[in-house]
Short mmCIF file of C-alpha atoms and ligand atoms in Angstrom, two decimals:
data_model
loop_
_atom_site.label_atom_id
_atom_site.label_comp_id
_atom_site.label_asym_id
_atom_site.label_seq_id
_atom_site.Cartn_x
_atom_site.Cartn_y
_atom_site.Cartn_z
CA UNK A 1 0.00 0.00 0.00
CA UNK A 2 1.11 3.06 -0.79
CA UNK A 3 0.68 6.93 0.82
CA UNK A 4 -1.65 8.41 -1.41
CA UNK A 5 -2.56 11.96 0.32
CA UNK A 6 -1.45 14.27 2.54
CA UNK A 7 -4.26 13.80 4.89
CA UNK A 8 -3.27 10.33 5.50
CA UNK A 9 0.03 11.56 6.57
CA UNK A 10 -1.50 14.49 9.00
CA UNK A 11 -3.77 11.94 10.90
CA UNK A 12 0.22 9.83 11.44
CA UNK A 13 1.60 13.24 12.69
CA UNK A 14 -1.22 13.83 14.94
CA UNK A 15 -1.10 10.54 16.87
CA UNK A 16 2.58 10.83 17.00
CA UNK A 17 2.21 14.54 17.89
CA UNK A 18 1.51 13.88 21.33
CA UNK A 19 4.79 12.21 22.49
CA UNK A 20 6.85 15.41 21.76
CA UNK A 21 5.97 16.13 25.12
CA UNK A 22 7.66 13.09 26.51
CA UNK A 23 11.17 13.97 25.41
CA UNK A 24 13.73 17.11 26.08
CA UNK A 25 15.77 19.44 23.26
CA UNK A 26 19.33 18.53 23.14
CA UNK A 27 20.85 21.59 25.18
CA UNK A 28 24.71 19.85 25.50
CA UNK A 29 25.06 22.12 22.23
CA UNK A 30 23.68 25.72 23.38
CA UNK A 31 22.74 26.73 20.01
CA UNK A 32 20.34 23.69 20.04
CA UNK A 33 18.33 24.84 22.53
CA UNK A 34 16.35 27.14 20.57
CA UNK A 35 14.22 24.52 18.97
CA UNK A 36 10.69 24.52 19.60
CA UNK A 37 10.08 20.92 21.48
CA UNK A 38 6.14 20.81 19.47
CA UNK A 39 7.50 20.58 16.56
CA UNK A 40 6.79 17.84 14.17
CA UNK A 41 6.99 17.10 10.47
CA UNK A 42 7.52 14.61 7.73
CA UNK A 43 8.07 14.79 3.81
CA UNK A 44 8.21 11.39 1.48
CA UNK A 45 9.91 11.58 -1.54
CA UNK A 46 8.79 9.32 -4.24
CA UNK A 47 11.03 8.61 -6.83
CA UNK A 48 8.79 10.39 -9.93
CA UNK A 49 9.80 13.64 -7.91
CA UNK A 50 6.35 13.75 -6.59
CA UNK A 51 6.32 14.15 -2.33
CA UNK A 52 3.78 14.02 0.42
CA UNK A 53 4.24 16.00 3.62
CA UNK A 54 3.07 16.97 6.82
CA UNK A 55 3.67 19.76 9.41
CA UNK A 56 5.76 22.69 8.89
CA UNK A 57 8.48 21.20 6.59
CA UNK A 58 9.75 24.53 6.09
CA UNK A 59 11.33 24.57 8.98
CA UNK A 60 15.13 23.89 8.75
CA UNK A 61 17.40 22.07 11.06
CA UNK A 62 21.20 20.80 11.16
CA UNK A 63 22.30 17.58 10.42
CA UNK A 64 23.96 16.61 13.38
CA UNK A 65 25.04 12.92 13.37
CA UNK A 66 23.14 12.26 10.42
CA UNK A 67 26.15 13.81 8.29
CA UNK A 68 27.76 10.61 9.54
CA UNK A 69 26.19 8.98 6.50
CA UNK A 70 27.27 11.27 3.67
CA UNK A 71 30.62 12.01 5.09
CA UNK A 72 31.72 8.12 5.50
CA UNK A 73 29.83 7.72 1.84
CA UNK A 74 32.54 10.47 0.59
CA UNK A 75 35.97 8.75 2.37
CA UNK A 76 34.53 5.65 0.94
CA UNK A 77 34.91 7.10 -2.28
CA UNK A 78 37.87 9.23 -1.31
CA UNK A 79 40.37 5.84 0.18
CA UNK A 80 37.85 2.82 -0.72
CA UNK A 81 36.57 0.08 1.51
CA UNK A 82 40.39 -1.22 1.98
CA UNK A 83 41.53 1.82 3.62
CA UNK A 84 38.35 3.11 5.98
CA UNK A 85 37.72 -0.44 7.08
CA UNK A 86 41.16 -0.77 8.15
CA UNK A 87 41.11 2.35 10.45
CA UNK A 88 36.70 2.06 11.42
CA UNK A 89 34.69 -1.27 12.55
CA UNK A 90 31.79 -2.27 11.02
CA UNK A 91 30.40 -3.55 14.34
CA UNK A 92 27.69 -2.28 16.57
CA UNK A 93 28.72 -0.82 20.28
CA UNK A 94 25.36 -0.65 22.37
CA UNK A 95 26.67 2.21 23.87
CA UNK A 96 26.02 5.65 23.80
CA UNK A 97 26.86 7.59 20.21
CA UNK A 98 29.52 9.64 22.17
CA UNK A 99 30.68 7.19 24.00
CA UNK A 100 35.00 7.17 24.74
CA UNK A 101 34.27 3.45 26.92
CA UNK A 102 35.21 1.28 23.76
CA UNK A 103 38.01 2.53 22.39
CA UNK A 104 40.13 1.66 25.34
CA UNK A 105 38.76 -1.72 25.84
CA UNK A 106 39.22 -2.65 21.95
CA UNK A 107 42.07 -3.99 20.42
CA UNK A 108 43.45 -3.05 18.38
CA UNK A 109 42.19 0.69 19.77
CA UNK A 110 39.92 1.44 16.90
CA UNK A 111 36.22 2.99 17.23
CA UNK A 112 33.75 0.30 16.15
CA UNK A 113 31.70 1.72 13.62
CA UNK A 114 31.64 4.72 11.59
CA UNK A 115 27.86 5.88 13.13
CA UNK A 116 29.25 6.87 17.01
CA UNK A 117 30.98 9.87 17.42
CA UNK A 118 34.68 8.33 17.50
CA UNK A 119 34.13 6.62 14.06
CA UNK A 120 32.67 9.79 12.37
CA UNK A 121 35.21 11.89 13.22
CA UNK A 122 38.10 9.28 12.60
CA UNK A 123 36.10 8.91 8.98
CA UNK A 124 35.52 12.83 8.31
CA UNK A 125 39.84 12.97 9.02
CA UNK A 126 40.17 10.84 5.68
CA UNK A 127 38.07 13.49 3.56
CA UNK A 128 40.58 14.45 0.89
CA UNK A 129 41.53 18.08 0.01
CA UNK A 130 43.83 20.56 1.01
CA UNK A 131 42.52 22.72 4.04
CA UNK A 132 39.24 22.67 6.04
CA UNK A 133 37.50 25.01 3.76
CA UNK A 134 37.96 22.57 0.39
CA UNK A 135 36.88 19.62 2.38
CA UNK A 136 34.12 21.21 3.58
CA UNK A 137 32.98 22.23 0.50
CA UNK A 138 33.15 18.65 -1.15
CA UNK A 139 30.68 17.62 1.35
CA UNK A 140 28.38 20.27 0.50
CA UNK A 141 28.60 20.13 -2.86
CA UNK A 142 27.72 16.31 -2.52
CA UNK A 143 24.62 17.11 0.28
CA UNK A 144 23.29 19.65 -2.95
CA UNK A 145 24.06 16.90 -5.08
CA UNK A 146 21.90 14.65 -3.59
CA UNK A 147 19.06 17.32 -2.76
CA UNK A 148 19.35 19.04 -5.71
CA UNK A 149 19.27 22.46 -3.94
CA UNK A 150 22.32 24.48 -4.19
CA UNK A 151 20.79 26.86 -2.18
CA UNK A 152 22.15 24.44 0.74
CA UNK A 153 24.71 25.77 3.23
CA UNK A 154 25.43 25.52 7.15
CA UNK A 155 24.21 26.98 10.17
CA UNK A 156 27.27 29.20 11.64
CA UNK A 157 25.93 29.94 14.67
CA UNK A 158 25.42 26.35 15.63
CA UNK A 159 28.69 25.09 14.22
CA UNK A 160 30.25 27.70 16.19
CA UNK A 161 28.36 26.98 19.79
CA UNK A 162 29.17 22.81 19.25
CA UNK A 163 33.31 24.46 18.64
CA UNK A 164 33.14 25.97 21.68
CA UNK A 165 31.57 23.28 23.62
CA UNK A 166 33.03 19.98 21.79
CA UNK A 167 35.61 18.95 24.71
CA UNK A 168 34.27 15.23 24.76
CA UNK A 169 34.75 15.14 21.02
CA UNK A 170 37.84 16.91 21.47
CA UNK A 171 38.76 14.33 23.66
CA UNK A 172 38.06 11.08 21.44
CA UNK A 173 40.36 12.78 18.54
CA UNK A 174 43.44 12.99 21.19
CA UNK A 175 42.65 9.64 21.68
CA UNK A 176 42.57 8.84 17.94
CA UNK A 177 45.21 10.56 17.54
CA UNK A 178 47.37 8.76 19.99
CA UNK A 179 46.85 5.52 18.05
CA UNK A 180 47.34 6.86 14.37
CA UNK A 181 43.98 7.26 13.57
CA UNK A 182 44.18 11.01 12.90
CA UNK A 183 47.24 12.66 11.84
CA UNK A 184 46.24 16.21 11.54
CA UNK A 185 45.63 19.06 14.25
CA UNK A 186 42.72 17.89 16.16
CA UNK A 187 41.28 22.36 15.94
CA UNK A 188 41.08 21.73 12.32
CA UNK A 189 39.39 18.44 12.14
CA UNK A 190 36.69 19.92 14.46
CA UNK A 191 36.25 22.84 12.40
CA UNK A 192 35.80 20.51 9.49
CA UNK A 193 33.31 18.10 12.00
CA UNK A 194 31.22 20.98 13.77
CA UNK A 195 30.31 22.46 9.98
CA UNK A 196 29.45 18.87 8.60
CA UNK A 197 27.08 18.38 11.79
CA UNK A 198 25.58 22.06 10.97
CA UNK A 199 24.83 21.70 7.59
CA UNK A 200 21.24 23.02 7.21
CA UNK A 201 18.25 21.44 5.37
CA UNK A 202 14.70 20.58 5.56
CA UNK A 203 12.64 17.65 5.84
CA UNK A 204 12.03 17.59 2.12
CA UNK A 205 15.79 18.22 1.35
CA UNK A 206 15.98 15.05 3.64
CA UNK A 207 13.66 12.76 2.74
CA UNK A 208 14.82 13.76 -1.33
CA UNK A 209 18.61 12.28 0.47
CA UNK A 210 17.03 9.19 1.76
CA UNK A 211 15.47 8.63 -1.77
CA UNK A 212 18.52 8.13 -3.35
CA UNK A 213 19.48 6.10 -0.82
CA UNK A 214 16.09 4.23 -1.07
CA UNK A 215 17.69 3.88 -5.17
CA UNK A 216 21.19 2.79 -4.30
CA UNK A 217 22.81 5.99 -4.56
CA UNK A 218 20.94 6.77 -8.17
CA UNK A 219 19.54 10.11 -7.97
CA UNK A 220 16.23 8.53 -9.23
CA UNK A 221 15.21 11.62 -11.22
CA UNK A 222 18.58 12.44 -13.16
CA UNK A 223 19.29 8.82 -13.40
CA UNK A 224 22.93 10.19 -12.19
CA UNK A 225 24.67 7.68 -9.33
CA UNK A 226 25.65 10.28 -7.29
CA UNK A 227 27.19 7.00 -4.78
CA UNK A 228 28.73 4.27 -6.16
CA UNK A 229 25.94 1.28 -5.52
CA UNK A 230 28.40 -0.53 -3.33
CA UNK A 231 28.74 2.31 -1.10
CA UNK A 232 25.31 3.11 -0.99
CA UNK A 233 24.83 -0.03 0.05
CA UNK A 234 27.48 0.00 2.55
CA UNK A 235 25.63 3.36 4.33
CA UNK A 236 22.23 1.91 4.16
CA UNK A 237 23.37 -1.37 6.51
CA UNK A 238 24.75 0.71 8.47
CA UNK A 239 21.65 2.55 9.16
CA UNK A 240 20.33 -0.49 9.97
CA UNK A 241 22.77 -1.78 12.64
CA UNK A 242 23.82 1.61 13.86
CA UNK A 243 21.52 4.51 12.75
CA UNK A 244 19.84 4.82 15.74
CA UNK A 245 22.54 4.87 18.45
CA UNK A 246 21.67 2.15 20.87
CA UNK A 247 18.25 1.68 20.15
CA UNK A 248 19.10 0.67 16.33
CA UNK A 249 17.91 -3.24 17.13
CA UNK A 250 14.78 -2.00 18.44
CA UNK A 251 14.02 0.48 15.49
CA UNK A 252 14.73 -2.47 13.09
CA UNK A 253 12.15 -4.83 14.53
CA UNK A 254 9.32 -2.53 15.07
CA UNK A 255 10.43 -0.31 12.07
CA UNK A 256 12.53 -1.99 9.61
CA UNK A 257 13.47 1.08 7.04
CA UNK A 258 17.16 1.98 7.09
CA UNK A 259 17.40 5.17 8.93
CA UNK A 260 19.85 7.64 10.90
CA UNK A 261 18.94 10.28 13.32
CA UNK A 262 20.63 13.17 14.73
CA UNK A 263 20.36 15.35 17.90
CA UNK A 264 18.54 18.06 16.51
CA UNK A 265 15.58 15.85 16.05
CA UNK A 266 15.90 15.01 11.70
CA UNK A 267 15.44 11.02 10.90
CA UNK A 268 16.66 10.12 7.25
CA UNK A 269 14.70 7.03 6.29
CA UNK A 270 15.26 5.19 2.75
CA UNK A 271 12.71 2.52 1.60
CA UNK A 272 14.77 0.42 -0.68
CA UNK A 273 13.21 1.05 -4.19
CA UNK A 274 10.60 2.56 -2.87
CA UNK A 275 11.13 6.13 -1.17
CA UNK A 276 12.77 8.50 0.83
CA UNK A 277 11.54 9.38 4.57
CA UNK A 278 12.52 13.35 6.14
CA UNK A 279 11.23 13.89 9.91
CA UNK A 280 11.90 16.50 12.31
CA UNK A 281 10.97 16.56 16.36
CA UNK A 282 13.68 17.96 18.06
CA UNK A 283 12.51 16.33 21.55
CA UNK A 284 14.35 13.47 21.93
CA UNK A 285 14.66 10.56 24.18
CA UNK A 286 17.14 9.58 26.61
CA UNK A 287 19.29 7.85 23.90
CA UNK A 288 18.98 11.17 21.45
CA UNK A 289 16.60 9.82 18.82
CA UNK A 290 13.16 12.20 18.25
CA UNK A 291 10.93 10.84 20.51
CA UNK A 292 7.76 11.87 17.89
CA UNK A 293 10.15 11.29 15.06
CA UNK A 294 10.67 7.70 16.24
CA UNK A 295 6.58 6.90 16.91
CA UNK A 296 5.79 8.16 13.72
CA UNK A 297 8.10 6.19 11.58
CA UNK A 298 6.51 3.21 13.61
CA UNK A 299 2.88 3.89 12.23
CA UNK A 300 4.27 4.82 9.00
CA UNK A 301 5.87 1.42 8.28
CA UNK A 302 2.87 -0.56 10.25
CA UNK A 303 0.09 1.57 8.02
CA UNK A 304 2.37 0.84 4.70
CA UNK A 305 3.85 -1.95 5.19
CA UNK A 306 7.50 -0.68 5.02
CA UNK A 307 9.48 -3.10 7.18
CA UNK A 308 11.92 -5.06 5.12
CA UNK A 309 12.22 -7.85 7.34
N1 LIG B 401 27.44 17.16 16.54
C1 LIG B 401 26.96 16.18 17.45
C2 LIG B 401 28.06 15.61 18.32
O1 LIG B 401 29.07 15.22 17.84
C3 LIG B 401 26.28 15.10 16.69
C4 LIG B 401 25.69 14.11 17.61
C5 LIG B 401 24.48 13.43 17.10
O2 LIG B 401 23.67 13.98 16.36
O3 LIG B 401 24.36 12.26 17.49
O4 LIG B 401 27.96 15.57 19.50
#
């Protein structure tokens, strides 16, 4: 069964609408604190370029961890599945997504996966160019890529407030950095991380992401593979085994659509070869997924039948 109309999508929102209360706005990132804890919406991308949505979608929101995706999709490219594999797990941790517990435990000391804080950042080190600015702006130029908007850019003001604050994440690249993991000053790879988790979008620009995910990294409307199919493929099971920090087993058996989340509320979903999934509810729970966001991906899949297990 398919979504046919937007109404059918409103009457999802408003049953999930009430659990916004239950969660908080991430404030460990000041700038983050602003959100408004109501807020709810959703956007489906279909691959004929035709979308349903619901809520305000024109509100805009950062990335946050959900850049995790598109920057390990672009060091995949960069050093191939060799090189990032050698340095990143592929393995689930159970713990928290900023979590510094494994990396000493490990051995050899690498982070697990590319989806928790340590991975991301020892992944958005292997981004090739020649200063934080040109790195940077690959990235970006991929994110338009794969929204089609080059309108695109990143919050400052957030990037800035997560610089200031990042001394955890400051504290796992020391550790990287101790055992080889990152080679270069640890200021400039947050720079580079802090604008990747800022980058600013919508829950159409997201959902239009998760849709060419949904296609395999084939940007279903240009017929352009804007990912290599391997890689794509490569992102997507992560999003199942690690997309939504520790609660990733649970999404998978009561959801079952390849999805990451981030702590400013946004869920990327991709329906393989079917379509692309944008929410935003910045209260989250206790593990940092959208509390709303989460519920109403859960009556989404039951109503459609979107699980693929
Ligand atoms: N910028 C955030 C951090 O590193 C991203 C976390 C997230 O969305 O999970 O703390």
């Amino acid at each position: 069964m398919q979504c046919r109309s937007e109404n059918e999508l409103q009457i999802l929102v408003d049953e999930a609408k009430h659990f916004t209360s239950k969660g908080k706005v991430a404030d460990y990132i000041p700038a983050l604190k602003r959100a408004n804890r109501n807020s709810l919406s959703i956007a489906i991308y279909n691959p004929d370029g035709n979308y349903f949505s619901a809520g305000d979608i024109s509100e805009s929101f950062t990335l946050q961890s959900i850049s995790k995706v598109l920057t390990l999709a672009l060091a995949l490219m960069d050093r191939g599945e060799e090189y990032v594999f050698e340095r990143v797990g592929q393995e689930p941790t159970g713990d928290p997504f900023n979590s510094i517990a494994k990396l000493e435990t490990s051995i050899p000391s690498r982070p697990l996966n590319p989806m928790i804080n340590a991975g991301a950042l020892a992944v958005t080190h292997m981004i090739k160019g020649n200063s934080v600015e040109e790195r940077f702006s690959r990235l970006l130029t991929l994110v338009q890529k794969l929204t089609a908007n080059s309108s695109i850019g990143y919050n400052k003001e957030v990037a800035e407030s997560e610089f200031e604050t990042a001394d955890l994440n400051r504290s796992l690249c020391y550790f990287l950095k101790q055992h080889g993991l990152i080679k270069e000053d640890v200021e400039e790879l947050m720079d580079l991380y802090t604008k990747q988790c800022s980058i600013e979008l919508n829950c159409l620009d997201l959902a239009r992401i998760g849709c060419v995910f949904s296609f395999d990294g084939k940007d279903p409307i240009s017929k352009e593979q804007l990912i290599p199919t391997h890689i794509a493929r490569i992102c997507k099971t992560f999003m199942v085994t690690c997309g939504m920090y520790n609660a990733s087993g649970e999404f998978a058996i009561k959801v079952g659509i390849p999805a990451k989340s981030g702590v400013s509320g946004g869920i990327m979903g991709a329906v393989p070869g079917r379509f692309g999934i944008g929410v935003f509810g910045p209260a989250l729970d206790d593990k940092g997924n959208s509390v709303a966001g989460m519920k109403l991906m859960r009556l989404l899949s039951e109503k459609y039948s979107l699980s693929m297990f």
